[in-house]
Coordinates of C-alpha atoms and ligand atoms in Angstrom, one line a residue:
M1 CA 0.0 0.0 0.0
S2 CA 2.0 2.9 -1.3
E3 CA -0.6 5.6 -1.8
A4 CA -2.1 7.5 1.0
Y5 CA -5.5 7.6 -0.7
G6 CA -6.1 11.1 0.5
H7 CA -9.2 11.5 -1.6
L8 CA -10.9 8.8 0.5
H9 CA -12.6 8.9 3.8
A10 CA -10.3 7.6 6.5
S11 CA -12.6 4.5 7.1
I12 CA -12.5 3.6 3.4
R13 CA -8.7 3.9 2.8
S14 CA -8.0 0.4 4.0
V15 CA -10.6 -1.0 1.6
A16 CA -8.9 0.6 -1.4
D17 CA -6.3 -2.2 -1.5
D18 CA -9.0 -4.9 -1.6
S19 CA -9.6 -7.0 -4.8
A20 CA -11.7 -5.6 -7.6
E21 CA -14.5 -8.1 -6.7
L22 CA -14.7 -7.0 -3.1
R23 CA -14.6 -3.3 -3.9
I24 CA -17.4 -3.7 -6.6
R25 CA -19.6 -5.4 -4.1
R26 CA -18.9 -2.7 -1.6
I27 CA -19.6 0.1 -4.2
R28 CA -22.9 -1.5 -5.0
T29 CA -24.0 -1.8 -1.4
D30 CA -26.5 0.9 -0.3
R31 CA -25.0 3.4 2.1
W32 CA -26.1 6.6 3.8
V33 CA -24.4 9.7 2.3
S34 CA -25.0 12.8 4.4
Y35 CA -26.0 16.1 3.0
A36 CA -27.2 19.4 4.5
R37 CA -30.9 19.1 3.7
A38 CA -31.0 15.6 5.0
E39 CA -29.3 16.6 8.2
S40 CA -31.7 19.5 8.8
A41 CA -34.7 17.2 8.1
L42 CA -33.3 14.7 10.6
A43 CA -32.8 17.5 13.2
A44 CA -36.4 18.7 12.7
M45 CA -37.6 15.1 13.3
E46 CA -35.4 14.8 16.4
D47 CA -37.1 18.0 17.7
L48 CA -40.5 16.3 17.3
L49 CA -39.3 13.4 19.4
N50 CA -38.3 15.6 22.3
F51 CA -41.4 17.7 22.2
P52 CA -43.5 17.5 25.4
K53 CA -47.0 16.1 24.9
R54 CA -49.7 18.6 24.4
T55 CA -53.0 18.8 22.5
R56 CA -51.6 20.3 19.4
M57 CA -48.4 18.5 18.5
P58 CA -46.2 19.9 15.7
N59 CA -46.1 17.9 12.5
L60 CA -43.8 17.8 9.4
L61 CA -44.4 17.2 5.8
L62 CA -41.3 16.0 3.9
V63 CA -41.9 16.9 0.3
G64 CA -39.9 16.1 -2.8
P65 CA -40.0 14.3 -6.1
T66 CA -39.8 10.5 -6.3
N67 CA -36.4 8.9 -5.8
N68 CA -35.0 12.0 -4.1
G69 CA -34.0 10.5 -0.8
K70 CA -37.2 11.0 1.3
T71 CA -37.6 7.4 2.5
M72 CA -33.8 7.1 3.2
I73 CA -34.1 10.0 5.6
V74 CA -37.1 8.7 7.5
E75 CA -35.5 5.2 7.7
K76 CA -32.3 6.7 9.0
F77 CA -34.3 8.5 11.7
R78 CA -36.1 5.3 12.6
R79 CA -32.9 3.3 12.8
A80 CA -31.6 6.0 15.2
H81 CA -34.6 5.3 17.5
P82 CA -35.1 1.6 17.4
S83 CA -37.8 -0.3 19.1
T84 CA -37.3 -2.0 22.4
P85 CA -38.7 -5.6 22.4
A86 CA -41.5 -6.4 24.8
S87 CA -39.2 -8.7 26.8
Q88 CA -37.1 -5.8 27.8
T89 CA -39.7 -3.3 28.9
E90 CA -41.4 -3.0 32.3
S91 CA -44.9 -2.7 30.8
G92 CA -44.5 -5.9 28.9
A93 CA -45.3 -4.2 25.6
A94 CA -42.7 -3.3 23.0
H95 CA -41.7 0.4 22.8
V96 CA -41.8 1.8 19.4
P97 CA -40.7 5.5 19.5
V98 CA -40.8 5.9 15.8
L99 CA -43.5 4.1 13.8
R100 CA -43.4 4.2 10.0
V101 CA -46.1 2.9 7.7
Q102 CA -46.8 3.5 4.0
M103 CA -50.1 5.0 3.0
P104 CA -51.7 2.1 1.0
A105 CA -52.7 2.7 -2.6
G106 CA -56.5 2.6 -2.8
P107 CA -56.4 4.2 0.6
D108 CA -59.1 3.6 3.1
E109 CA -59.3 3.3 6.9
P110 CA -59.2 -0.5 7.2
R111 CA -56.1 -0.7 4.9
F112 CA -54.4 2.1 6.7
F113 CA -55.0 0.7 10.2
G114 CA -54.1 -2.7 8.8
A115 CA -50.7 -1.3 7.8
V116 CA -50.3 0.1 11.3
L117 CA -51.1 -3.2 13.0
D118 CA -48.9 -5.0 10.6
E119 CA -46.0 -2.7 11.3
L120 CA -46.5 -3.1 15.1
G121 CA -46.4 -6.8 14.6
Y122 CA -50.1 -7.7 15.2
P123 CA -51.2 -9.1 11.8
H124 CA -53.7 -11.4 13.5
M125 CA -55.9 -8.4 14.1
L126 CA -56.2 -7.8 10.4
T127 CA -59.3 -9.9 10.0
D128 CA -61.2 -7.9 12.7
R129 CA -64.0 -5.6 11.9
I130 CA -63.1 -2.0 10.9
T131 CA -64.0 -0.3 14.2
K132 CA -62.2 -3.0 16.1
R133 CA -59.2 -2.7 13.9
Q134 CA -59.1 1.0 14.4
D135 CA -59.5 0.7 18.1
G136 CA -56.9 -2.0 18.2
A137 CA -54.4 0.1 16.2
L138 CA -54.9 3.1 18.5
R139 CA -54.6 0.9 21.6
M140 CA -51.4 -0.6 20.3
M141 CA -49.9 2.8 19.4
R142 CA -50.6 3.9 22.9
E143 CA -49.2 0.8 24.5
T144 CA -46.0 0.8 22.4
Q145 CA -45.6 4.5 23.2
V146 CA -45.3 5.7 19.6
R147 CA -44.0 9.3 19.7
V148 CA -43.4 10.1 16.1
F149 CA -45.7 8.5 13.4
V150 CA -44.2 8.6 9.9
I151 CA -46.6 8.1 7.0
D152 CA -44.7 7.5 3.8
E153 CA -46.1 7.8 0.3
V154 CA -48.8 10.0 1.7
H155 CA -49.7 11.1 -1.9
N156 CA -51.4 7.7 -2.2
I157 CA -54.3 9.4 -0.5
L158 CA -55.0 11.1 -3.8
S159 CA -55.7 7.8 -5.5
G160 CA -58.9 7.5 -3.5
S161 CA -62.2 9.2 -4.3
R162 CA -62.8 12.8 -3.1
L163 CA -64.7 11.5 -0.2
Q164 CA -61.9 9.1 0.7
Q165 CA -59.3 11.8 0.5
R166 CA -61.3 14.0 2.9
R167 CA -61.8 11.2 5.3
L168 CA -58.1 10.2 5.4
L169 CA -56.9 13.8 5.7
N170 CA -59.4 14.2 8.6
L171 CA -58.2 11.0 10.1
L172 CA -54.6 12.2 10.1
R173 CA -55.6 15.3 11.9
W174 CA -57.7 13.4 14.4
L175 CA -54.9 10.8 15.0
G176 CA -52.4 13.4 16.0
N177 CA -54.8 15.0 18.5
E178 CA -56.1 11.8 19.9
L179 CA -52.7 10.2 20.5
Q180 CA -50.8 13.5 21.1
I181 CA -48.1 12.4 18.9
S182 CA -46.3 14.1 16.0
L183 CA -46.9 13.1 12.5
V184 CA -44.3 13.1 9.7
A185 CA -46.1 12.9 6.4
V186 CA -43.8 12.0 3.4
G187 CA -44.7 12.5 -0.2
T188 CA -44.6 14.4 -3.4
A189 CA -45.7 17.9 -4.2
E190 CA -49.2 16.5 -4.9
A191 CA -49.3 15.5 -1.2
L192 CA -48.4 19.0 -0.2
H193 CA -51.2 20.4 -2.3
A194 CA -53.7 17.9 -0.8
V195 CA -52.7 18.9 2.7
Q196 CA -52.7 22.6 1.9
S197 CA -56.2 22.3 0.4
D198 CA -57.4 21.7 3.9
D199 CA -57.0 24.9 6.0
Q200 CA -57.0 23.0 9.3
L201 CA -54.2 20.7 8.1
A202 CA -52.2 23.2 6.3
N203 CA -51.2 25.2 9.4
R204 CA -50.4 22.0 11.3
F205 CA -47.9 20.5 8.9
E206 CA -44.6 22.4 8.5
P207 CA -43.3 21.6 5.0
V208 CA -39.6 20.5 4.7
G209 CA -38.6 20.6 1.1
L210 CA -36.3 18.2 -0.7
P211 CA -36.4 19.7 -4.1
P212 CA -34.5 18.4 -7.2
W213 CA -30.8 19.1 -6.9
R214 CA -29.2 22.2 -8.5
A215 CA -25.7 23.2 -9.2
G216 CA -24.0 24.9 -6.3
S217 CA -22.0 24.2 -3.2
E218 CA -24.4 21.7 -1.6
Y219 CA -24.3 19.6 -4.8
E220 CA -20.6 19.8 -5.0
Q221 CA -20.3 18.7 -1.4
L222 CA -22.6 15.8 -2.0
L223 CA -20.4 14.6 -4.9
S224 CA -17.2 15.0 -2.8
T225 CA -18.8 13.0 0.1
L226 CA -19.9 10.3 -2.4
E227 CA -16.5 10.1 -3.9
A228 CA -14.8 9.8 -0.5
V229 CA -16.8 6.6 0.3
L230 CA -16.3 4.8 -3.0
P231 CA -13.0 2.8 -2.8
L232 CA -11.3 3.9 -6.1
R233 CA -7.6 4.1 -6.0
L234 CA -7.3 7.5 -7.8
P235 CA -9.2 10.7 -7.2
S236 CA -12.0 11.6 -9.7
D237 CA -12.7 15.2 -8.5
L238 CA -16.4 14.7 -9.1
A239 CA -17.1 18.2 -7.8
E240 CA -15.2 19.8 -10.7
P241 CA -17.6 21.8 -12.9
E242 CA -17.6 19.7 -16.1
I243 CA -18.2 16.3 -14.6
A244 CA -20.5 17.7 -11.9
H245 CA -22.6 19.3 -14.5
K246 CA -22.7 16.2 -16.6
I247 CA -23.9 14.1 -13.8
L248 CA -26.6 16.6 -12.7
G249 CA -28.0 16.8 -16.2
M250 CA -28.1 13.1 -16.8
A251 CA -29.8 12.6 -13.4
E252 CA -32.2 15.4 -14.0
G253 CA -31.5 16.6 -10.5
I254 CA -32.8 13.5 -8.8
L255 CA -30.6 12.2 -6.0
G256 CA -31.3 8.5 -6.6
E257 CA -30.1 9.0 -10.2
I258 CA -27.0 10.9 -9.1
V259 CA -26.0 8.1 -6.8
S260 CA -26.8 5.5 -9.4
I261 CA -24.7 7.2 -12.1
V262 CA -21.7 7.6 -9.8
V263 CA -22.1 4.0 -8.5
R264 CA -22.2 2.6 -12.1
A265 CA -19.3 4.7 -13.1
A266 CA -17.3 3.6 -10.0
V267 CA -17.9 -0.1 -10.8
R268 CA -16.7 0.5 -14.3
A269 CA -13.7 2.4 -13.0
V270 CA -12.7 -0.6 -10.9
S271 CA -13.4 -3.3 -13.5
S272 CA -11.6 -1.5 -16.3
G273 CA -8.6 -0.7 -14.1
A274 CA -9.0 3.0 -14.7
E275 CA -9.6 3.6 -11.0
T276 CA -11.0 7.1 -11.6
I277 CA -14.3 8.3 -12.9
T278 CA -14.2 10.5 -16.0
T279 CA -16.9 12.0 -18.3
D280 CA -16.0 9.4 -20.9
L281 CA -16.3 6.6 -18.4
I282 CA -19.8 7.9 -17.5
D283 CA -20.8 7.8 -21.1
Q284 CA -19.7 4.2 -21.3
T285 CA -22.1 3.1 -18.6
G286 CA -25.0 3.6 -21.0
F287 CA -27.1 5.4 -18.4
I288 CA -30.5 6.4 -19.6
A289 CA -32.0 9.6 -18.2
P290 CA -35.2 9.0 -16.2
S291 CA -37.4 11.0 -18.6
Q292 CA -36.0 8.9 -21.5
R293 CA -36.6 5.7 -19.6
R294 CA -40.2 6.6 -19.3
R295 CA -40.4 7.2 -23.0
V296 CA -38.8 3.8 -23.7
A297 CA -41.3 2.1 -21.4
V298 CA -44.4 3.3 -23.3
Ligands
ADP1 N1 -28.7 9.9 1.9 C1 -28.5 9.0 0.9 N2 -27.3 8.4 0.7 C2 -27.1 7.5 -0.3 N3 -28.0 7.2 -1.2 C3 -29.2 7.8 -1.2 C4 -29.5 8.7 -0.1 N4 -30.8 9.2 -0.3 C5 -31.2 8.5 -1.4 N5 -30.3 7.7 -1.9 C6 -30.4 6.9 -3.1 O1 -31.6 7.3 -3.8 C7 -32.5 6.2 -3.9 C8 -33.9 6.7 -3.7 O2 -34.1 7.2 -2.4 P1 -35.5 7.1 -1.6 O3 -35.2 7.6 -0.2 O4 -36.1 5.8 -1.8 O5 -36.3 8.2 -2.4 P2 -37.8 8.6 -2.3 O6 -38.4 8.1 -1.0 O7 -37.8 10.1 -2.2 O8 -38.6 8.1 -3.5 C9 -32.1 5.2 -2.8 O9 -32.4 3.9 -3.1 C10 -30.6 5.4 -2.8 O10 -29.9 4.7 -3.8
MG2 MG1 -40.0 6.8 -0.8

């Protein structure tokens, strides 16, 4: 090991001497890459967790396009506050400080509460009548001491009829009050519009935006952070304007695409022996921009 691998994060340097096979596997493994907006979203959720119980709890609405890192953030938050199994609590019920469910497509109350019970590990209650299911879900959320309730894919509410939409939006409002817990709704801009269409909800959900990425220092920082955790033996200087611009354009500003482009290029950089990512190498990966992909699909 002659090089210092100064372009790599200290914890990755020792990996840089591993075989190509091992490094490719590592490059392809999902990892958390920190960036400023994610950290502030995490801090905002952390605040919710520490908020004293009162009738009107603060709520957040994490808004951004698909594939832009929303679920990764709420999952990171949940992992930071794991459940305590029933066997280790005095009450004999598991403690679930952060509960996350997905709003079902074709959203209605039974499905929604079914998702809650499922997530809390009580699938046997799924066959119960609606009211029982709802009561059961609420009771379990109290018993497990849920403090922050994350509802991902909240835009799925919009796939229901007008009446269903209204009922579910009301339900969210009611749930927060009833349980005195904070809600984190996660979804696309359509979800934001749905929530804002209801005056009572609008002023209870503070929007936290994760808009598409644009050129600038935050984006450059993201690329540098990403570069530092991918075990290539040579620096790529991804934050340099030409390559940074190319990646951003191909990704159409979407984080999942940015990560995917860089990961594919990094795999190629290892397998080809180049050990550095260049614009040419990115072209060789045959990446198709998301909007083009959609066109191909139809
Ligand atoms: N913080 C992050 N670090 C590394 N990769 C990320 C991060 N956030 C998102 N990604 C990548 O983007 C993809 C999409 O993220 P996801 O959170 O599922 O988006 P969304 O929920 O907004 O649709 C992930 O599968 C992952 O590859
Ligand atoms: Mg998601």
